[in-house]
Amino acid sequence: MAMQAETPAEKKTYYVTVGSAEILEPEDVIGNFELEIVATEDEIDQLEELFDDRLVSEEASAVRAHIPFREYHHDEPNDEYDRSLSQIYKLLHQLGTPETKKHIEQMNVLGQ
């Protein structure tokens, strides 16, 4: 029985707005977007999961904001939010067009 070669997943262009966690296909874009990426459906699923993780971290951080006397840099919910945002930008950089990669690099959010 001959094994079939696995076909590479089809990549498509998407437009992403990080703040609102929007991922749009070209036909759905009305107005502005922040970043342009080229990704497979699996990569888009991964990005959506990262956006979901960021939302959970954001909610935990918002609850913490009502606790006085706790500094931002000594706060696990804020650290988790920062980590999730960093992961989002790393994936967007990996999938980005040359213009998107340059923009993210200029934002200085990738760390080391």
N, CA, C and O atoms as a DFTB+ gen file, in Angstrom:
448 C
 N C O
     1  1       0.842      -1.162       0.000
     2  2       0.000       0.000       0.000
     3  2       0.899       1.241       0.000
     4  3       1.691       1.432       0.923
     5  1       0.782       2.066      -1.010
     6  2       1.600       3.271      -1.121
     7  2       1.055       4.365      -0.217
     8  3      -0.154       4.577      -0.126
     9  1       1.973       5.055       0.447
    10  2       1.560       6.160       1.302
    11  2       1.470       7.418       0.466
    12  3       2.330       7.699      -0.368
    13  1       0.406       8.170       0.709
    14  2       0.261       9.431      -0.001
    15  2       1.071      10.502       0.717
    16  3       1.130      10.549       1.945
    17  1       1.680      11.342      -0.072
    18  2       2.412      12.463       0.522
    19  2       1.405      13.446       1.098
    20  3       0.390      13.762       0.479
    21  1       1.709      13.914       2.280
    22  2       0.825      14.878       2.925
    23  2       0.965      16.209       2.213
    24  3       2.075      16.707       2.030
    25  1      -0.154      16.785       1.811
    26  2      -0.093      18.070       1.126
    27  2       0.083      19.182       2.151
    28  3      -0.510      19.149       3.229
    29  1       0.892      20.149       1.808
    30  2       1.083      21.251       2.757
    31  2      -0.227      22.019       2.937
    32  3      -1.009      22.181       2.000
    33  1      -0.437      22.475       4.137
    34  2      -1.652      23.225       4.428
    35  2      -1.638      24.534       3.642
    36  3      -0.598      25.171       3.474
    37  1      -2.806      24.909       3.175
    38  2      -2.932      26.122       2.374
    39  2      -2.818      27.357       3.262
    40  3      -3.483      27.469       4.292
    41  1      -1.965      28.270       2.839
    42  2      -1.810      29.527       3.569
    43  2      -2.636      30.598       2.878
    44  3      -2.707      30.674       1.652
    45  1      -3.257      31.425       3.712
    46  2      -4.054      32.539       3.203
    47  2      -3.655      33.813       3.925
    48  3      -3.031      33.777       4.986
    49  1      -4.022      34.922       3.338
    50  2      -3.750      36.222       3.948
    51  2      -4.858      36.562       4.941
    52  3      -6.042      36.362       4.668
    53  1      -4.449      37.078       6.095
    54  2      -5.386      37.522       7.133
    55  2      -4.914      38.883       7.629
    56  3      -3.737      39.228       7.524
    57  1      -5.848      39.637       8.166
    58  2      -5.557      40.935       8.745
    59  2      -5.929      40.886      10.219
    60  3      -7.016      40.432      10.580
    61  1      -5.021      41.354      11.069
    62  2      -5.164      41.178      12.508
    63  2      -5.126      42.529      13.214
    64  3      -4.312      43.394      12.891
    65  1      -6.023      42.689      14.183
    66  2      -5.990      43.808      15.114
    67  2      -5.845      43.208      16.499
    68  3      -6.761      42.547      16.990
    69  1      -4.705      43.430      17.131
    70  2      -4.385      42.780      18.402
    71  2      -5.301      43.250      19.524
    72  3      -5.803      42.429      20.291
    73  1      -5.526      44.548      19.634
    74  2      -6.305      45.090      20.740
    75  2      -7.696      44.503      20.846
    76  3      -8.174      44.233      21.948
    77  1      -8.349      44.301      19.717
    78  2      -9.701      43.749      19.714
    79  2      -9.720      42.262      19.388
    80  3     -10.791      41.663      19.294
    81  1      -8.548      41.662      19.216
    82  2      -8.412      40.237      18.907
    83  2      -9.157      39.845      17.641
    84  3      -9.735      38.761      17.565
    85  1      -9.145      40.721      16.657
    86  2      -9.817      40.430      15.389
    87  2      -8.848      39.791      14.405
    88  3      -7.699      40.211      14.271
    89  1      -9.340      38.769      13.722
    90  2      -8.597      38.106      12.653
    91  2      -9.551      38.059      11.470
    92  3     -10.547      37.336      11.497
    93  1      -9.246      38.829      10.434
    94  2     -10.164      38.961       9.306
    95  2      -9.530      38.477       8.014
    96  3      -8.324      38.600       7.800
    97  1     -10.378      37.926       7.163
    98  2      -9.945      37.583       5.813
    99  2     -10.142      38.827       4.941
   100  3     -10.925      39.706       5.300
   101  1      -9.448      38.917       3.805
   102  2      -9.499      40.136       2.994
   103  2     -10.914      40.626       2.684
   104  3     -11.167      41.831       2.704
   105  1     -11.823      39.723       2.403
   106  2     -13.183      40.145       2.038
   107  2     -13.970      40.713       3.218
   108  3     -15.011      41.340       3.026
   109  1     -13.478      40.497       4.433
   110  2     -14.169      40.987       5.626
   111  2     -13.596      42.297       6.152
   112  3     -14.137      42.872       7.097
   113  1     -12.515      42.771       5.555
   114  2     -11.860      43.972       6.059
   115  2     -12.646      45.208       5.626
   116  3     -12.847      45.470       4.440
   117  1     -13.078      45.950       6.637
   118  2     -13.733      47.233       6.402
   119  2     -12.994      48.235       7.282
   120  3     -13.203      48.260       8.495
   121  1     -12.157      49.036       6.705
   122  2     -11.434      50.004       7.520
   123  2     -10.041      49.551       7.861
   124  3      -9.374      48.883       7.071
   125  1      -9.606      49.925       9.050
   126  2      -8.211      49.744       9.439
   127  2      -7.942      48.399      10.096
   128  3      -8.824      47.788      10.698
   129  1      -6.723      47.967       9.964
   130  2      -6.211      46.783      10.645
   131  2      -4.763      47.096      10.989
   132  3      -4.158      47.998      10.411
   133  1      -4.217      46.346      11.932
   134  2      -2.845      46.615      12.358
   135  2      -1.810      45.841      11.564
   136  3      -0.810      46.403      11.119
   137  1      -2.054      44.545      11.387
   138  2      -1.013      43.671      10.860
   139  2      -1.554      42.733       9.788
   140  3      -2.714      42.322       9.832
   141  1      -0.698      42.403       8.828
   142  2      -1.044      41.453       7.774
   143  2      -0.180      40.211       7.955
   144  3       1.040      40.301       8.093
   145  1      -0.834      39.050       7.953
   146  2      -0.119      37.788       8.115
   147  2      -0.549      36.823       7.016
   148  3      -1.572      37.020       6.360
   149  1       0.252      35.779       6.829
   150  2      -0.061      34.699       5.904
   151  2       0.020      33.420       6.729
   152  3       1.082      33.068       7.244
   153  1      -1.132      32.714       6.851
   154  2      -1.184      31.598       7.791
   155  2      -2.114      30.491       7.303
   156  3      -2.983      30.705       6.457
   157  1      -1.903      29.304       7.864
   158  2      -2.815      28.180       7.635
   159  2      -3.958      28.277       8.646
   160  3      -3.911      29.087       9.572
   161  1      -4.967      27.457       8.461
   162  2      -6.074      27.429       9.423
   163  2      -5.584      26.998      10.799
   164  3      -6.042      27.526      11.812
   165  1      -4.653      26.039      10.846
   166  2      -4.098      25.597      12.134
   167  2      -3.369      26.738      12.848
   168  3      -3.479      26.892      14.064
   169  1      -2.632      27.528      12.085
   170  2      -1.926      28.663      12.695
   171  2      -2.910      29.717      13.194
   172  3      -2.679      30.347      14.226
   173  1      -4.005      29.907      12.465
   174  2      -5.045      30.842      12.914
   175  2      -5.698      30.313      14.185
   176  3      -5.988      31.086      15.098
   177  1      -5.932      29.006      14.254
   178  2      -6.470      28.411      15.484
   179  2      -5.532      28.672      16.660
   180  3      -5.979      28.995      17.760
   181  1      -4.236      28.531      16.421
   182  2      -3.242      28.776      17.469
   183  2      -3.293      30.240      17.917
   184  3      -3.218      30.529      19.111
   185  1      -3.419      31.151      16.969
   186  2      -3.503      32.572      17.299
   187  2      -4.775      32.870      18.099
   188  3      -4.740      33.646      19.054
   189  1      -5.885      32.260      17.713
   190  2      -7.131      32.454      18.452
   191  2      -7.008      31.952      19.889
   192  3      -7.535      32.577      20.810
   193  1      -6.319      30.833      20.086
   194  2      -6.091      30.320      21.441
   195  2      -5.259      31.302      22.263
   196  3      -5.528      31.517      23.445
   197  1      -4.250      31.893      21.631
   198  2      -3.436      32.882      22.337
   199  2      -4.266      34.109      22.703
   200  3      -4.099      34.667      23.787
   201  1      -5.155      34.532      21.812
   202  2      -6.046      35.650      22.124
   203  2      -6.962      35.292      23.295
   204  3      -7.213      36.125      24.166
   205  1      -7.457      34.059      23.315
   206  2      -8.302      33.612      24.439
   207  2      -7.516      33.625      25.743
   208  3      -8.030      34.063      26.772
   209  1      -6.269      33.145      25.707
   210  2      -5.420      33.150      26.899
   211  2      -5.189      34.578      27.383
   212  3      -5.200      34.849      28.584
   213  1      -4.982      35.479      26.439
   214  2      -4.763      36.880      26.814
   215  2      -5.997      37.450      27.499
   216  3      -5.874      38.199      28.468
   217  1      -7.185      37.105      27.007
   218  2      -8.427      37.597      27.605
   219  2      -8.556      37.129      29.052
   220  3      -8.926      37.909      29.930
   221  1      -8.251      35.860      29.297
   222  2      -8.310      35.324      30.664
   223  2      -7.321      36.076      31.553
   224  3      -7.654      36.452      32.677
   225  1      -6.114      36.292      31.054
   226  2      -5.099      37.023      31.816
   227  2      -5.521      38.466      32.056
   228  3      -5.292      39.022      33.131
   229  1      -6.137      39.064      31.049
   230  2      -6.590      40.447      31.161
   231  2      -7.672      40.574      32.239
   232  3      -7.670      41.525      33.021
   233  1      -8.586      39.616      32.272
   234  2      -9.645      39.640      33.280
   235  2      -9.065      39.478      34.685
   236  3      -9.490      40.169      35.611
   237  1      -8.106      38.579      34.853
   238  2      -7.478      38.385      36.163
   239  2      -6.723      39.644      36.578
   240  3      -6.725      40.018      37.751
   241  1      -6.089      40.283      35.629
   242  2      -5.344      41.500      35.915
   243  2      -6.289      42.639      36.290
   244  3      -5.966      43.456      37.153
   245  1      -7.446      42.698      35.651
   246  2      -8.419      43.746      35.964
   247  2      -8.957      43.595      37.378
   248  3      -9.163      44.586      38.078
   249  1      -9.182      42.367      37.796
   250  2      -9.639      42.113      39.161
   251  2      -8.557      42.563      40.139
   252  3      -8.859      43.196      41.151
   253  1      -7.317      42.245      39.847
   254  2      -6.196      42.607      40.699
   255  2      -6.041      44.119      40.799
   256  3      -5.554      44.620      41.813
   257  1      -6.439      44.843      39.784
   258  2      -6.271      46.298      39.772
   259  2      -7.042      46.969      40.905
   260  3      -6.740      48.105      41.270
   261  1      -8.019      46.286      41.456
   262  2      -8.813      46.849      42.548
   263  2      -8.198      46.587      43.918
   264  3      -8.771      46.957      44.943
   265  1      -7.039      45.951      43.933
   266  2      -6.342      45.676      45.192
   267  2      -5.235      46.725      45.334
   268  3      -4.260      46.703      44.584
   269  1      -5.384      47.630      46.282
   270  2      -4.360      48.681      46.413
   271  2      -3.047      48.122      46.967
   272  3      -3.008      47.042      47.556
   273  1      -2.008      48.868      46.765
   274  2      -0.688      48.597      47.336
   275  2       0.037      47.401      46.716
   276  3       1.049      46.956      47.257
   277  1      -0.451      46.878      45.605
   278  2       0.304      45.804      44.941
   279  2       0.904      46.389      43.675
   280  3       0.187      46.869      42.797
   281  1       2.210      46.345      43.593
   282  2       2.900      46.935      42.458
   283  2       2.777      46.048      41.226
   284  3       2.748      44.821      41.323
   285  1       2.706      46.698      40.059
   286  2       2.520      45.995      38.795
   287  2       3.585      44.929      38.586
   288  3       3.264      43.808      38.189
   289  1       4.828      45.253      38.843
   290  2       5.924      44.324      38.545
   291  2       6.051      43.198      39.578
   292  3       6.913      42.332      39.425
   293  1       5.221      43.187      40.619
   294  2       5.201      42.089      41.590
   295  2       3.853      41.396      41.572
   296  3       3.327      41.024      42.621
   297  1       3.300      41.223      40.399
   298  2       1.932      40.739      40.306
   299  2       1.812      39.671      39.221
   300  3       1.987      39.960      38.037
   301  1       1.513      38.440      39.629
   302  2       1.442      37.313      38.694
   303  2       0.419      37.516      37.575
   304  3       0.742      37.226      36.423
   305  1      -0.816      38.005      37.854
   306  2      -1.747      38.214      36.739
   307  2      -1.195      39.161      35.678
   308  3      -1.408      38.946      34.485
   309  1      -0.496      40.196      36.098
   310  2       0.091      41.104      35.122
   311  2       1.235      40.438      34.360
   312  3       1.401      40.660      33.161
   313  1       2.014      39.629      35.055
   314  2       3.090      38.897      34.385
   315  2       2.520      37.946      33.338
   316  3       3.057      37.830      32.237
   317  1       1.440      37.273      33.687
   318  2       0.804      36.334      32.754
   319  2       0.247      37.081      31.536
   320  3       0.369      36.607      30.407
   321  1      -0.350      38.226      31.765
   322  2      -0.863      39.039      30.656
   323  2       0.292      39.437      29.735
   324  3       0.185      39.328      28.514
   325  1       1.389      39.897      30.324
   326  2       2.549      40.285      29.521
   327  2       3.089      39.108      28.712
   328  3       3.443      39.266      27.543
   329  1       3.153      37.922      29.336
   330  2       3.641      36.721      28.632
   331  2       2.715      36.374      27.467
   332  3       3.180      36.057      26.372
   333  1       1.411      36.436      27.703
   334  2       0.470      36.065      26.630
   335  2       0.562      37.050      25.469
   336  3       0.504      36.647      24.307
   337  1       0.705      38.333      25.776
   338  2       0.837      39.328      24.720
   339  2       2.136      39.127      23.940
   340  3       2.162      39.282      22.719
   341  1       3.197      38.787      24.639
   342  2       4.469      38.507      23.986
   343  2       4.356      37.310      23.046
   344  3       4.893      37.337      21.938
   345  1       3.659      36.261      23.483
   346  2       3.466      35.079      22.628
   347  2       2.670      35.437      21.371
   348  3       2.964      34.940      20.283
   349  1       1.680      36.286      21.522
   350  2       0.883      36.723      20.364
   351  2       1.780      37.422      19.354
   352  3       1.751      37.110      18.164
   353  1       2.576      38.368      19.837
   354  2       3.432      39.115      18.907
   355  2       4.516      38.234      18.292
   356  3       4.891      38.450      17.139
   357  1       5.022      37.260      19.020
   358  2       6.015      36.339      18.442
   359  2       5.404      35.533      17.303
   360  3       6.035      35.353      16.261
   361  1       4.174      35.044      17.495
   362  2       3.508      34.285      16.430
   363  2       3.188      35.199      15.249
   364  3       3.382      34.812      14.096
   365  1       2.703      36.397      15.524
   366  2       2.407      37.338      14.438
   367  2       3.670      37.688      13.666
   368  3       3.625      37.842      12.445
   369  1       4.789      37.815      14.354
   370  2       6.055      38.097      13.682
   371  2       6.442      36.929      12.788
   372  3       6.892      37.122      11.659
   373  1       6.266      35.721      13.299
   374  2       6.594      34.518      12.527
   375  2       5.743      34.426      11.257
   376  3       6.247      34.036      10.204
   377  1       4.469      34.780      11.349
   378  2       3.540      34.642      10.229
   379  2       3.441      35.899       9.365
   380  3       2.829      35.875       8.297
   381  1       4.034      36.976       9.820
   382  2       3.835      38.270       9.190
   383  2       4.488      38.438       7.839
   384  3       5.445      37.753       7.479
   385  1       3.923      39.389       7.102
   386  2       4.545      39.840       5.863
   387  2       5.803      40.622       6.242
   388  3       5.980      40.955       7.414
   389  1       6.669      40.920       5.295
   390  2       7.866      41.713       5.638
   391  2       7.521      43.032       6.347
   392  3       8.224      43.443       7.270
   393  1       6.444      43.689       5.916
   394  2       6.037      44.949       6.549
   395  2       5.599      44.712       7.991
   396  3       5.933      45.495       8.880
   397  1       4.856      43.637       8.223
   398  2       4.407      43.297       9.569
   399  2       5.588      42.968      10.466
   400  3       5.651      43.428      11.606
   401  1       6.526      42.175       9.958
   402  2       7.708      41.830      10.746
   403  2       8.471      43.082      11.146
   404  3       8.882      43.222      12.298
   405  1       8.659      43.982      10.208
   406  2       9.390      45.221      10.491
   407  2       8.651      46.043      11.542
   408  3       9.271      46.577      12.461
   409  1       7.339      46.147      11.413
   410  2       6.535      46.913      12.374
   411  2       6.666      46.330      13.785
   412  3       6.865      47.073      14.746
   413  1       6.555      45.022      13.909
   414  2       6.649      44.375      15.228
   415  2       8.061      44.549      15.806
   416  3       8.216      44.774      17.006
   417  1       9.069      44.449      14.967
   418  2      10.435      44.647      15.442
   419  2      10.618      46.067      15.968
   420  3      11.309      46.270      16.967
   421  1      10.011      47.045      15.312
   422  2      10.123      48.432      15.757
   423  2       9.361      48.669      17.052
   424  3       9.672      49.605      17.788
   425  1       8.363      47.830      17.342
   426  2       7.598      47.953      18.581
   427  2       8.423      47.503      19.784
   428  3       8.111      47.861      20.920
   429  1       9.478      46.716      19.538
   430  2      10.364      46.217      20.594
   431  2       9.589      45.384      21.630
   432  3       9.751      45.579      22.834
   433  1       8.750      44.461      21.152
   434  2       7.947      43.610      22.045
   435  2       8.371      42.154      22.011
   436  3       7.770      41.326      22.696
   437  1       9.382      41.823      21.240
   438  2       9.755      40.415      21.091
   439  2      10.687      39.914      22.185
   440  3      10.806      38.704      22.377
   441  1      11.336      40.792      22.891
   442  2      12.266      40.342      23.927
   443  2      13.451      39.649      23.297
   444  3      13.845      39.964      22.174
   445  1      14.017      38.707      24.020
   446  2      15.181      37.981      23.500
   447  2      14.809      36.605      23.062
   448  3      15.664      35.852      22.598
